[in-house]
Each structure stands twice: as C-alpha cells, then as structure tokens.
mmCIF file of C-alpha atoms and ligand atoms in Angstrom:
data_model
loop_
_atom_site.group_PDB
_atom_site.id
_atom_site.type_symbol
_atom_site.label_atom_id
_atom_site.label_comp_id
_atom_site.label_asym_id
_atom_site.label_seq_id
_atom_site.Cartn_x
_atom_site.Cartn_y
_atom_site.Cartn_z
ATOM 1 C CA MET C 1 77.745 -85.095 38.792
ATOM 2 C CA ARG C 2 74.957 -87.404 39.597
ATOM 3 C CA TYR C 3 72.281 -84.819 38.757
ATOM 4 C CA ALA C 4 73.883 -84.155 35.334
ATOM 5 C CA PHE C 5 73.903 -87.929 34.618
ATOM 6 C CA CYS C 6 70.049 -87.905 35.523
ATOM 7 C CA ILE C 7 69.360 -85.154 33.046
ATOM 8 C CA LYS C 8 71.239 -86.802 29.983
ATOM 9 C CA LYS C 9 69.597 -90.072 30.682
ATOM 10 C CA THR C 10 65.911 -88.248 30.833
ATOM 11 C CA MET C 11 67.043 -86.501 27.446
ATOM 12 C CA ILE C 12 68.016 -89.557 25.679
ATOM 13 C CA LYS C 13 64.649 -91.308 26.810
ATOM 14 C CA GLN C 14 62.758 -88.245 25.548
ATOM 15 C CA GLN C 15 64.380 -88.599 22.224
ATOM 16 C CA GLN C 16 63.506 -92.174 21.732
ATOM 17 C CA HIS C 17 60.078 -91.434 22.013
ATOM 18 C CA LYS C 18 58.551 -90.035 18.829
ATOM 19 C CA THR C 19 55.669 -88.232 18.963
ATOM 20 C CA LEU C 20 52.904 -88.503 16.052
ATOM 21 C CA ALA C 21 50.353 -86.135 14.315
ATOM 22 C CA ILE C 22 48.314 -88.783 12.469
ATOM 23 C CA ILE C 23 45.994 -86.932 10.152
ATOM 24 C CA GLY C 24 43.546 -89.359 8.715
ATOM 25 C CA SER C 25 43.569 -91.755 11.760
ATOM 26 C CA THR C 26 40.408 -93.654 11.200
ATOM 27 C CA GLY C 27 41.498 -94.383 7.519
ATOM 28 C CA SER C 28 43.396 -97.831 6.266
ATOM 29 C CA ILE C 29 46.823 -96.179 6.981
ATOM 30 C CA GLY C 30 45.964 -94.433 10.181
ATOM 31 C CA THR C 31 44.314 -97.445 11.873
ATOM 32 C CA GLN C 32 47.537 -99.385 10.769
ATOM 33 C CA THR C 33 49.742 -96.800 11.992
ATOM 34 C CA LEU C 34 48.188 -97.228 15.510
ATOM 35 C CA ASP C 35 48.534 -100.885 15.395
ATOM 36 C CA ILE C 36 52.136 -100.028 15.170
ATOM 37 C CA VAL C 37 52.000 -97.539 17.920
ATOM 38 C CA ARG C 38 50.016 -100.122 19.993
ATOM 39 C CA ARG C 39 52.958 -102.772 19.491
ATOM 40 C CA HIS C 40 55.833 -100.421 20.271
ATOM 41 C CA PRO C 41 54.379 -98.110 23.052
ATOM 42 C CA LYS C 42 57.935 -97.260 24.261
ATOM 43 C CA LEU C 43 58.901 -95.839 20.784
ATOM 44 C CA PHE C 44 55.912 -93.587 20.089
ATOM 45 C CA GLY C 45 53.509 -91.300 21.457
ATOM 46 C CA VAL C 46 50.296 -90.171 19.958
ATOM 47 C CA HIS C 47 50.523 -86.158 19.838
ATOM 48 C CA SER C 48 47.140 -85.926 17.926
ATOM 49 C CA LEU C 49 44.548 -87.605 15.755
ATOM 50 C CA VAL C 50 42.628 -85.989 13.048
ATOM 51 C CA ALA C 51 39.607 -87.677 11.169
ATOM 52 C CA HIS C 52 37.264 -86.589 8.420
ATOM 53 C CA SER C 53 33.877 -87.574 9.910
ATOM 54 C CA SER C 54 34.122 -91.139 11.715
ATOM 55 C CA ALA C 55 33.357 -89.562 15.132
ATOM 56 C CA ASP C 56 32.742 -92.940 17.112
ATOM 57 C CA LYS C 57 35.866 -94.386 15.724
ATOM 58 C CA LEU C 58 37.977 -91.406 16.243
ATOM 59 C CA VAL C 59 36.761 -91.047 20.122
ATOM 60 C CA GLY C 60 37.645 -94.692 20.640
ATOM 61 C CA GLN C 61 41.080 -94.021 19.351
ATOM 62 C CA ALA C 62 41.273 -90.858 21.345
ATOM 63 C CA LEU C 63 40.278 -92.844 24.560
ATOM 64 C CA GLU C 64 42.940 -95.273 23.961
ATOM 65 C CA PHE C 65 46.027 -93.271 23.001
ATOM 66 C CA LEU C 66 45.035 -90.224 24.923
ATOM 67 C CA PRO C 67 46.505 -87.454 22.733
ATOM 68 C CA LYS C 68 47.090 -83.773 23.401
ATOM 69 C CA VAL C 69 44.646 -82.757 20.480
ATOM 70 C CA VAL C 70 41.928 -84.388 18.507
ATOM 71 C CA GLY C 71 40.512 -82.894 15.183
ATOM 72 C CA ILE C 72 37.392 -83.486 13.285
ATOM 73 C CA PHE C 73 36.794 -81.925 9.977
ATOM 74 C CA ASP C 74 33.165 -82.415 9.922
ATOM 75 C CA GLU C 75 31.846 -79.362 12.221
ATOM 76 C CA SER C 76 28.604 -81.133 12.865
ATOM 77 C CA LYS C 77 30.253 -83.875 14.696
ATOM 78 C CA TYR C 78 32.201 -81.329 17.058
ATOM 79 C CA ASP C 79 29.962 -81.587 20.035
ATOM 80 C CA PHE C 80 29.744 -85.400 19.975
ATOM 81 C CA VAL C 81 33.593 -85.474 20.131
ATOM 82 C CA ARG C 82 33.869 -82.774 22.787
ATOM 83 C CA ALA C 83 31.400 -84.463 24.901
ATOM 84 C CA ALA C 84 32.929 -87.730 24.759
ATOM 85 C CA LEU C 85 36.587 -86.910 25.746
ATOM 86 C CA PRO C 86 37.993 -85.735 28.938
ATOM 87 C CA LYS C 87 38.939 -82.022 29.260
ATOM 88 C CA SER C 88 42.668 -82.566 29.313
ATOM 89 C CA ILE C 89 42.265 -83.314 25.516
ATOM 90 C CA ALA C 90 41.853 -80.416 23.234
ATOM 91 C CA VAL C 91 39.258 -80.655 20.357
ATOM 92 C CA VAL C 92 39.217 -78.824 17.101
ATOM 93 C CA ALA C 93 36.967 -78.583 14.294
ATOM 94 C CA GLU C 94 37.425 -77.979 10.584
ATOM 95 C CA GLN C 95 40.314 -75.995 9.148
ATOM 96 C CA ASP C 96 41.961 -75.194 12.703
ATOM 97 C CA ALA C 97 42.050 -79.025 12.977
ATOM 98 C CA LEU C 98 45.176 -79.012 10.791
ATOM 99 C CA THR C 99 47.559 -76.272 12.140
ATOM 100 C CA MET C 100 46.413 -76.851 15.597
ATOM 101 C CA THR C 101 47.059 -80.717 15.439
ATOM 102 C CA VAL C 102 50.416 -80.692 13.659
ATOM 103 C CA GLN C 103 52.358 -78.249 15.852
ATOM 104 C CA GLY C 104 54.560 -79.789 18.423
ATOM 105 C CA ALA C 105 54.518 -83.380 16.853
ATOM 106 C CA ASP C 106 57.913 -84.670 15.656
ATOM 107 C CA THR C 107 56.295 -86.413 12.523
ATOM 108 C CA CYS C 108 53.010 -86.000 10.729
ATOM 109 C CA VAL C 109 51.696 -89.181 9.272
ATOM 110 C CA ALA C 110 49.843 -87.459 6.200
ATOM 111 C CA SER C 111 47.194 -90.333 5.412
ATOM 112 C CA VAL C 112 43.932 -88.212 4.306
ATOM 113 C CA VAL C 113 43.083 -89.635 0.825
ATOM 114 C CA GLY C 114 42.716 -87.412 -2.022
ATOM 115 C CA MET C 115 43.405 -83.712 -2.780
ATOM 116 C CA GLN C 116 42.256 -82.824 0.706
ATOM 117 C CA GLY C 117 45.218 -84.284 1.975
ATOM 118 C CA LEU C 118 47.367 -81.396 0.502
ATOM 119 C CA SER C 119 46.345 -78.696 3.153
ATOM 120 C CA SER C 120 47.643 -81.355 5.769
ATOM 121 C CA VAL C 121 50.933 -81.771 4.099
ATOM 122 C CA ILE C 122 51.389 -78.173 3.928
ATOM 123 C CA ALA C 123 50.484 -77.447 7.551
ATOM 124 C CA ALA C 124 52.920 -79.917 8.728
ATOM 125 C CA ILE C 125 55.884 -78.528 6.520
ATOM 126 C CA GLU C 126 55.147 -74.959 7.731
ATOM 127 C CA ALA C 127 55.148 -76.024 11.204
ATOM 128 C CA GLY C 128 58.332 -77.753 10.607
ATOM 129 C CA VAL C 129 57.146 -81.146 11.387
ATOM 130 C CA ASP C 130 58.607 -83.975 9.412
ATOM 131 C CA VAL C 131 56.187 -85.562 7.268
ATOM 132 C CA ALA C 132 55.433 -89.478 6.786
ATOM 133 C CA LEU C 133 53.541 -89.512 3.554
ATOM 134 C CA ALA C 134 50.747 -91.803 2.372
ATOM 135 C CA ASN C 135 48.817 -88.994 0.695
ATOM 136 C CA LYS C 136 49.963 -89.446 -3.024
ATOM 137 C CA GLU C 137 47.594 -86.723 -4.543
ATOM 138 C CA SER C 138 49.305 -83.914 -2.779
ATOM 139 C CA LEU C 139 52.634 -84.610 -4.554
ATOM 140 C CA VAL C 140 50.866 -85.325 -7.882
ATOM 141 C CA ALA C 141 48.950 -81.846 -7.821
ATOM 142 C CA GLY C 142 51.613 -79.740 -5.843
ATOM 143 C CA GLY C 143 54.708 -81.662 -6.292
ATOM 144 C CA GLY C 144 57.289 -79.005 -7.301
ATOM 145 C CA LEU C 145 55.776 -76.467 -4.638
ATOM 146 C CA VAL C 146 55.640 -79.042 -1.967
ATOM 147 C CA MET C 147 59.073 -80.123 -2.495
ATOM 148 C CA GLU C 148 60.475 -76.598 -2.312
ATOM 149 C CA LEU C 149 58.541 -75.817 0.552
ATOM 150 C CA ALA C 150 60.059 -78.676 2.452
ATOM 151 C CA ARG C 151 63.482 -77.901 1.287
ATOM 152 C CA ARG C 152 62.831 -74.268 2.752
ATOM 153 C CA ASN C 153 61.559 -75.575 6.100
ATOM 154 C CA LYS C 154 64.078 -78.140 6.339
ATOM 155 C CA VAL C 155 61.345 -80.762 6.782
ATOM 156 C CA LYS C 156 61.966 -84.567 5.717
ATOM 157 C CA ILE C 157 59.335 -86.191 3.639
ATOM 158 C CA THR C 158 59.297 -90.184 3.634
ATOM 159 C CA PRO C 159 57.354 -92.210 1.908
ATOM 160 C CA ILE C 160 54.737 -94.535 3.174
ATOM 161 C CA ASP C 161 53.433 -95.856 -0.304
ATOM 162 C CA SER C 162 54.888 -99.201 -0.607
ATOM 163 C CA GLU C 163 56.533 -98.639 -4.089
ATOM 164 C CA HIS C 164 58.183 -95.435 -3.188
ATOM 165 C CA SER C 165 59.078 -96.855 0.237
ATOM 166 C CA ALA C 166 60.950 -99.563 -1.990
ATOM 167 C CA VAL C 167 62.733 -97.311 -4.011
ATOM 168 C CA TRP C 168 63.837 -94.933 -0.983
ATOM 169 C CA GLN C 169 65.269 -98.268 0.417
ATOM 170 C CA CYS C 170 66.766 -99.110 -2.754
ATOM 171 C CA LEU C 171 68.342 -95.610 -3.131
ATOM 172 C CA LYS C 172 70.281 -96.104 -0.169
ATOM 173 C CA SER C 173 72.841 -98.718 -1.903
ATOM 174 C CA GLY C 174 74.383 -96.058 -4.182
ATOM 175 C CA ARG C 175 74.842 -92.271 -4.822
ATOM 176 C CA LYS C 176 71.796 -90.462 -6.160
ATOM 177 C CA SER C 177 73.987 -89.234 -8.931
ATOM 178 C CA ASP C 178 74.544 -92.691 -10.162
ATOM 179 C CA LEU C 179 70.527 -93.395 -10.350
ATOM 180 C CA LYS C 180 69.916 -94.604 -13.939
ATOM 181 C CA SER C 181 66.033 -95.461 -13.611
ATOM 182 C CA ILE C 182 63.130 -96.326 -11.279
ATOM 183 C CA THR C 183 60.650 -99.226 -12.016
ATOM 184 C CA LEU C 184 57.530 -99.228 -9.948
ATOM 185 C CA THR C 185 55.780 -102.713 -9.807
ATOM 186 C CA ALA C 186 51.985 -102.844 -10.062
ATOM 187 C CA SER C 187 49.961 -105.742 -9.110
ATOM 188 C CA GLY C 188 47.795 -104.803 -12.104
ATOM 189 C CA GLY C 189 44.660 -104.931 -10.047
ATOM 190 C CA PRO C 190 41.923 -107.478 -10.597
ATOM 191 C CA PHE C 191 41.247 -106.859 -14.144
ATOM 192 C CA ARG C 192 44.924 -107.052 -15.691
ATOM 193 C CA THR C 193 43.970 -109.794 -18.219
ATOM 194 C CA TYR C 194 40.792 -108.147 -19.310
ATOM 195 C CA THR C 195 40.115 -106.928 -22.994
ATOM 196 C CA LYS C 196 38.177 -103.736 -23.361
ATOM 197 C CA GLU C 197 35.158 -105.816 -23.979
ATOM 198 C CA GLN C 198 35.230 -107.424 -20.709
ATOM 199 C CA LEU C 199 36.142 -104.276 -18.747
ATOM 200 C CA ARG C 200 32.486 -102.844 -20.147
ATOM 201 C CA GLN C 201 30.898 -105.467 -18.077
ATOM 202 C CA VAL C 202 32.795 -104.678 -14.904
ATOM 203 C CA THR C 203 30.766 -103.761 -11.693
ATOM 204 C CA LEU C 204 31.556 -101.512 -8.678
ATOM 205 C CA GLN C 205 31.475 -104.955 -6.514
ATOM 206 C CA ASP C 206 34.215 -106.562 -8.960
ATOM 207 C CA ALA C 207 36.221 -103.488 -8.948
ATOM 208 C CA LEU C 208 36.314 -103.174 -5.063
ATOM 209 C CA LYS C 209 37.825 -107.020 -4.959
ATOM 210 C CA HIS C 210 41.717 -106.557 -5.185
ATOM 211 C CA PRO C 211 43.809 -109.384 -5.465
ATOM 212 C CA THR C 212 46.666 -108.654 -2.855
ATOM 213 C CA TRP C 213 46.110 -105.454 -0.867
ATOM 214 C CA ALA C 214 43.375 -104.377 1.324
ATOM 215 C CA MET C 215 42.963 -100.503 1.196
ATOM 216 C CA GLY C 216 40.279 -97.764 1.171
ATOM 217 C CA ALA C 217 37.761 -97.679 -1.684
ATOM 218 C CA LYS C 218 39.130 -94.874 -3.580
ATOM 219 C CA ILE C 219 42.514 -96.116 -3.842
ATOM 220 C CA THR C 220 40.998 -99.693 -4.608
ATOM 221 C CA ILE C 221 39.291 -98.211 -7.754
ATOM 222 C CA ASP C 222 42.357 -96.320 -8.603
ATOM 223 C CA SER C 223 44.319 -99.727 -8.412
ATOM 224 C CA ALA C 224 41.783 -101.389 -10.731
ATOM 225 C CA THR C 225 41.897 -98.598 -13.375
ATOM 226 C CA MET C 226 45.664 -98.314 -13.118
ATOM 227 C CA ALA C 227 45.413 -94.735 -11.974
ATOM 228 C CA ASN C 228 46.888 -95.670 -8.868
ATOM 229 C CA LYS C 229 50.101 -96.421 -10.818
ATOM 230 C CA ALA C 230 49.847 -93.312 -12.813
ATOM 231 C CA LEU C 231 49.699 -91.226 -9.668
ATOM 232 C CA GLU C 232 52.647 -92.955 -8.122
ATOM 233 C CA ILE C 233 54.895 -92.429 -11.267
ATOM 234 C CA ILE C 234 54.185 -88.603 -10.830
ATOM 235 C CA GLU C 235 54.912 -88.971 -6.940
ATOM 236 C CA ALA C 236 58.086 -90.782 -7.573
ATOM 237 C CA ARG C 237 59.207 -87.931 -9.930
ATOM 238 C CA TRP C 238 58.961 -85.424 -7.272
ATOM 239 C CA LEU C 239 59.931 -87.677 -4.302
ATOM 240 C CA PHE C 240 63.331 -88.949 -6.219
ATOM 241 C CA GLY C 241 63.953 -86.165 -8.554
ATOM 242 C CA THR C 242 64.152 -88.198 -11.720
ATOM 243 C CA THR C 243 61.704 -88.421 -14.933
ATOM 244 C CA ASN C 244 63.250 -91.906 -15.726
ATOM 245 C CA ILE C 245 60.544 -93.933 -14.299
ATOM 246 C CA ASP C 246 58.777 -96.754 -15.825
ATOM 247 C CA TYR C 247 56.466 -99.598 -14.369
ATOM 248 C CA VAL C 248 56.032 -103.097 -14.669
ATOM 249 C CA ILE C 249 53.199 -105.734 -13.959
ATOM 250 C CA HIS C 250 53.979 -108.107 -11.059
ATOM 251 C CA PRO C 251 50.819 -109.857 -10.114
ATOM 252 C CA GLU C 252 52.524 -111.363 -6.850
ATOM 253 C CA SER C 253 53.349 -108.074 -5.232
ATOM 254 C CA ILE C 254 56.619 -109.379 -3.684
ATOM 255 C CA ILE C 255 58.941 -107.030 -5.153
ATOM 256 C CA HIS C 256 57.653 -103.703 -4.465
ATOM 257 C CA SER C 257 59.698 -101.773 -6.979
ATOM 258 C CA THR C 258 63.526 -101.673 -7.982
ATOM 259 C CA VAL C 259 66.182 -99.025 -8.981
ATOM 260 C CA GLU C 260 68.761 -99.331 -11.320
ATOM 261 C CA PHE C 261 72.241 -97.873 -11.071
ATOM 262 C CA LYS C 262 74.753 -96.656 -13.839
ATOM 263 C CA ASP C 263 76.830 -99.803 -13.572
ATOM 264 C CA GLY C 264 73.710 -101.830 -14.554
ATOM 265 C CA SER C 265 73.028 -103.192 -11.020
ATOM 266 C CA VAL C 266 69.334 -103.370 -10.157
ATOM 267 C CA ILE C 267 68.275 -103.298 -6.466
ATOM 268 C CA ALA C 268 64.968 -104.598 -5.343
ATOM 269 C CA GLN C 269 62.967 -104.536 -2.213
ATOM 270 C CA MET C 270 60.980 -107.490 -1.285
ATOM 271 C CA SER C 271 58.356 -108.700 1.264
ATOM 272 C CA HIS C 272 54.860 -110.268 1.423
ATOM 273 C CA PRO C 273 52.476 -107.486 0.474
ATOM 274 C CA THR C 274 52.145 -105.457 3.675
ATOM 275 C CA MET C 275 51.738 -101.757 4.420
ATOM 276 C CA GLU C 276 53.533 -102.558 8.058
ATOM 277 C CA ILE C 277 56.853 -102.374 6.923
ATOM 278 C CA PRO C 278 56.516 -99.030 4.867
ATOM 279 C CA ILE C 279 54.593 -97.282 7.617
ATOM 280 C CA GLN C 280 56.798 -98.358 10.345
ATOM 281 C CA LEU C 281 60.180 -97.325 8.448
ATOM 282 C CA ALA C 282 58.877 -93.979 7.608
ATOM 283 C CA ILE C 283 58.627 -93.387 11.078
ATOM 284 C CA THR C 284 61.598 -95.216 12.720
ATOM 285 C CA TYR C 285 64.234 -94.820 9.831
ATOM 286 C CA PRO C 286 67.270 -95.372 9.960
ATOM 287 C CA LYS C 287 66.100 -97.792 12.983
ATOM 288 C CA ARG C 288 64.341 -100.933 12.195
ATOM 289 C CA PHE C 289 62.216 -102.776 14.591
ATOM 290 C CA ASP C 290 60.292 -106.293 14.706
ATOM 291 C CA THR C 291 56.968 -106.572 12.631
ATOM 292 C CA ALA C 292 54.331 -109.187 12.799
ATOM 293 C CA ILE C 293 54.565 -110.008 9.125
ATOM 294 C CA LYS C 294 54.846 -113.353 7.594
ATOM 295 C CA ARG C 295 58.767 -113.968 6.643
ATOM 296 C CA LEU C 296 59.487 -114.392 3.013
ATOM 297 C CA ASP C 297 60.831 -117.954 2.248
ATOM 298 C CA LEU C 298 62.248 -117.952 -1.361
ATOM 299 C CA ALA C 299 62.327 -121.574 -1.462
ATOM 300 C CA GLN C 300 58.685 -121.894 -0.861
ATOM 301 C CA MET C 301 57.823 -118.868 -3.050
ATOM 302 C CA GLY C 302 57.540 -120.451 -6.571
ATOM 303 C CA LYS C 303 57.458 -118.116 -9.579
ATOM 304 C CA LEU C 304 57.493 -114.687 -9.511
ATOM 305 C CA THR C 305 55.999 -113.398 -12.777
ATOM 306 C CA PHE C 306 56.345 -109.865 -14.553
ATOM 307 C CA VAL C 307 54.256 -108.568 -17.512
ATOM 308 C CA LYS C 308 54.564 -105.619 -19.929
ATOM 309 C CA PRO C 309 51.550 -103.426 -19.112
ATOM 310 C CA ASN C 310 48.922 -103.238 -21.849
ATOM 311 C CA GLU C 311 48.699 -99.314 -22.230
ATOM 312 C CA ASP C 312 46.227 -99.768 -25.134
ATOM 313 C CA VAL C 313 43.410 -100.623 -22.590
ATOM 314 C CA PHE C 314 44.969 -99.328 -19.193
ATOM 315 C CA ILE C 315 45.660 -95.786 -20.567
ATOM 316 C CA MET C 316 46.142 -93.947 -17.082
ATOM 317 C CA PRO C 317 49.970 -94.386 -16.742
ATOM 318 C CA ARG C 318 50.658 -93.128 -20.347
ATOM 319 C CA LEU C 319 48.373 -90.010 -19.546
ATOM 320 C CA ALA C 320 50.128 -89.240 -16.356
ATOM 321 C CA LYS C 321 53.445 -89.518 -18.147
ATOM 322 C CA GLU C 322 52.204 -87.058 -20.656
ATOM 323 C CA CYS C 323 50.992 -84.853 -18.256
ATOM 324 C CA LEU C 324 54.473 -84.827 -16.498
ATOM 325 C CA LYS C 325 56.142 -83.791 -19.896
ATOM 326 C CA LYS C 326 53.472 -81.078 -20.156
ATOM 327 C CA GLY C 327 54.445 -79.775 -16.495
ATOM 328 C CA GLY C 328 52.531 -76.758 -14.938
ATOM 329 C CA THR C 329 49.052 -77.823 -13.619
ATOM 330 C CA ALA C 330 48.875 -80.827 -15.996
ATOM 331 C CA PRO C 331 49.357 -83.450 -13.255
ATOM 332 C CA ALA C 332 46.803 -81.538 -11.003
ATOM 333 C CA ILE C 333 44.230 -81.658 -13.904
ATOM 334 C CA PHE C 334 44.865 -85.383 -14.093
ATOM 335 C CA ASN C 335 44.391 -85.903 -10.520
ATOM 336 C CA ALA C 336 41.373 -83.936 -10.093
ATOM 337 C CA ALA C 337 39.745 -85.617 -13.103
ATOM 338 C CA ASN C 338 40.512 -88.984 -11.580
ATOM 339 C CA GLU C 339 39.176 -87.983 -8.208
ATOM 340 C CA ALA C 340 36.018 -86.722 -9.945
ATOM 341 C CA ALA C 341 35.435 -89.811 -12.291
ATOM 342 C CA ASN C 342 36.518 -92.335 -9.338
ATOM 343 C CA GLU C 343 33.750 -90.897 -7.080
ATOM 344 C CA LEU C 344 31.284 -90.814 -9.820
ATOM 345 C CA PHE C 345 31.817 -94.507 -10.574
ATOM 346 C CA ARG C 346 31.674 -95.369 -6.665
ATOM 347 C CA ASN C 347 28.112 -93.478 -6.633
ATOM 348 C CA GLY C 348 27.054 -95.582 -9.737
ATOM 349 C CA LYS C 349 26.826 -92.543 -12.086
ATOM 350 C CA ILE C 350 29.410 -93.872 -14.953
ATOM 351 C CA THR C 351 30.764 -97.045 -15.933
ATOM 352 C CA PHE C 352 34.253 -98.350 -15.283
ATOM 353 C CA LEU C 353 35.573 -97.480 -18.623
ATOM 354 C CA ASP C 354 34.087 -93.971 -18.255
ATOM 355 C CA ILE C 355 36.747 -93.291 -15.710
ATOM 356 C CA MET C 356 39.374 -93.696 -18.237
ATOM 357 C CA SER C 357 37.834 -91.662 -20.925
ATOM 358 C CA ILE C 358 36.948 -88.873 -18.451
ATOM 359 C CA VAL C 359 40.218 -88.387 -17.489
ATOM 360 C CA GLU C 360 41.550 -88.570 -21.008
ATOM 361 C CA ARG C 361 39.217 -85.893 -22.389
ATOM 362 C CA ALA C 362 39.967 -83.694 -19.082
ATOM 363 C CA VAL C 363 43.837 -83.631 -19.593
ATOM 364 C CA SER C 364 43.514 -82.483 -23.182
ATOM 365 C CA TYR C 365 40.556 -79.968 -22.546
ATOM 366 C CA PHE C 366 41.543 -77.834 -19.527
ATOM 367 C CA LYS C 367 44.103 -75.254 -19.911
ATOM 368 C CA ILE C 368 47.476 -75.669 -18.185
ATOM 369 C CA VAL C 369 49.025 -73.042 -16.185
ATOM 370 C CA ASP C 370 52.492 -72.808 -16.242
ATOM 371 C CA LYS C 371 54.747 -72.293 -12.992
ATOM 372 C CA PRO C 372 51.517 -72.505 -10.737
ATOM 373 C CA THR C 373 51.124 -71.120 -7.294
ATOM 374 C CA LEU C 374 49.597 -73.182 -4.482
ATOM 375 C CA GLU C 375 46.458 -71.142 -5.192
ATOM 376 C CA ASN C 376 46.398 -71.646 -8.604
ATOM 377 C CA ILE C 377 46.716 -75.549 -7.997
ATOM 378 C CA TYR C 378 43.816 -75.533 -5.681
ATOM 379 C CA GLU C 379 41.694 -73.250 -8.162
ATOM 380 C CA VAL C 380 42.699 -75.781 -11.142
ATOM 381 C CA ASN C 381 41.619 -78.781 -8.788
ATOM 382 C CA ASP C 382 38.187 -77.033 -7.953
ATOM 383 C CA GLU C 383 37.506 -75.966 -11.536
ATOM 384 C CA VAL C 384 38.207 -79.430 -13.063
ATOM 385 C CA TYR C 385 36.638 -81.480 -10.030
ATOM 386 C CA LYS C 386 33.400 -79.417 -10.026
ATOM 387 C CA GLU C 387 33.089 -79.446 -13.856
ATOM 388 C CA ILE C 388 33.175 -83.113 -14.249
ATOM 389 C CA ILE C 389 30.865 -83.813 -11.285
ATOM 390 C CA MET C 390 28.552 -81.287 -12.480
ATOM 391 C CA ASN C 391 28.173 -82.881 -15.839
ATOM 392 C CA TYR C 392 27.146 -86.121 -14.336
ATOM 393 C CA LYS C 393 24.360 -84.707 -11.676
ATOM 394 C CA VAL C 394 20.893 -85.846 -12.336
HETATM 395 MN MN1 LIG R 401 51.168 -98.006 -3.806
#
C-alpha cells in the first residue's frame, strides 16, 4: 500500500516537470524561454539547447541548465562546444542537431528565425513532440503540409507569436464553428505614418528601432515593412483554419488581436507588450503561472487607437493575402523573396522600398506549384532566395 502510494507520487511529480527542447536557444525567444525556466525551476527541465553559431552563449546556457543534448549548426564551432562541456552532455552538429535534440523532449520550442526553422518543426512533429511555435516562416511556406503532418502524428502546435497566442486564447470562449473572423493587430512599426517619399530616406538604423517590441534584426525589419503582419496573416490561416483574417494598426500594442463570433461578440486579449505571457502559456497551457510583467491598469491607460492600414504604401499584407488565394507554393515564394530582400537590406545592398518591390515582382514572376510536397517547398524556397540574392551580388 505504502509502496504504491510512493510510486503514484513520483509519477505525478514527473508529469509536472515538463522537459523542453529549445531550438534557437540563443535568440530572442530562446533566451526569454530560458528566463521563464529560471523563474519556474520546478515546472520545467531543459532537455536540449540548439543554436546556430553563438557558441559562447550556448555553452553558458548549457553549463547553467545542464541539458542532455546540445546542438550547434555551425560545424566549425563543434570542437569548441564539445571541449567546453562535461562529457555527460551529448554534443551534436549540423543536421544531426535536429532529430537528436528533439527526441525525448515533452515540448519543442521552435524559435529559429526564417525558413531554417521549418526543418526543426518537421523534426519535432516526426518525433511526436508537441511544438510551441515561434517560427512563422515554417507555417507560411509549408502551412498545409505541416498542419497535416501534425494531425497525423497527433502533435499539438501552440502559437508563441503574440497575435496568434491572442487569437488562440480568444477562441477558447466559443466553438470554432461559430468563429466569424480574426483581426490581427499591428503596431505599424516605426514608419506607420510615413509617405512613400519619406520611406525613400529610411536607413537601416531607423528601421532597426521598433517603437513597442524588442526583437531580433530580421523580424524588426519585417515589422517596419509590414512583411511581419503579412507572414502572420498566412500563419493564422493555417493555425486557425479560416481565411477570414484581417488586420488593423494599433500603435500601443495593448490589444494583441481579436476574434469575432457569429453573434457579433468580439473577444480581445490584452496586456502590455510582452512575449513572456505567450511563451509561458504555450508551454504551460491550460495552466497559468505568475509572470514578472507590468499589470494592465485600464484607468491609467489613456487612449487606445486603431487606424486603417495604408496598403498603397505598405503593400506586403495585401500581397500575402493574394498569395493565400493563389495557394500552392505562392506563400513560399512570398516568404523566400522577403527573406532574401530583408537580408539584402540588412547588408546594405538595397533600399528600404526595394524590399517591397522585390517581393512584389517575385510573387508574380515565379511559377507556382500546386499541391506541393515538402521537397517542392524547399526547392522553391532555394530557387527564389538564391535568384534574388544573386541579382544583387557585387
Ligand atoms: Mn507577432
């Protein structure tokens, strides 16, 4: 009797301790996930940490959290990482990094930026590991396939992106079949009031300053061009299974998105701009735990504003909606073109407005493959990305 009681107690304990595979652990979402683990050591264990090339930071994280496996994509850093960590921690490099590191974890936090993130999401789904998804490009390029694969492997995908977390939370207040529409909110980025003429003068430095969110460089530029909202519209289509998705400019970033039900009721999710709530909820749902965020005091809040987006200047969301309609690999083309143009701008090769015109040309120029396989998606991505980058090589 006593023995059985002990076993039961340990089982409960183990169940409460959720182990995480954090892919992209040295990036913005990865480090914020580790902050949450640090604050709730009893709730989470770190199964694995994977980084692209920030070897010093990765080693520091591994020595603190003592995961079972550490992965580094950049093979040239393997020896450094191996030598810096105790033998009890396995170290893998390159593609091994993915399958080896997700296997055995309870949840994979997929926080690699860009198309590179797709393979980590696929690896987690194939290993039967639930995915807390911060990488939007994987659903943008491979949405239908990724969702279908998740269904077949009975893997849950929960959103980390603040807008999608908001929609996901709002949807809990009704039946999916009674959903009428989704409205994503957008801060509008640093240039939301600019004319096309003013946008011509924008520098990389200007574009890297975001008014409400602190994020990595790629996504900060995506926010400034509104490509980020464009990608989020496509991401929402796959996460929530509707094409009734629109967006509104909401500079204060307090309402993170809304859903409207059949009866006209609109549900919103609010907080001060923070990634702490969406990251934490994606790995603890349905339970909620304390956070360190500033509480929302509506009486102190002042005005919340909402503005219709200017799609004549900021064309990206409109292009994304068109790509959704075209279907097939159209969203993958959009994504690859944006990734290439974003990179070219960050490397000083093109102007801010060029980003938009490159994407606009790409989505009408490249041939769309209907009903693509995963292979098609990778091929299209490579072709579009390489062709655009090559065009601007000096
Ligand atoms: Mn977002």
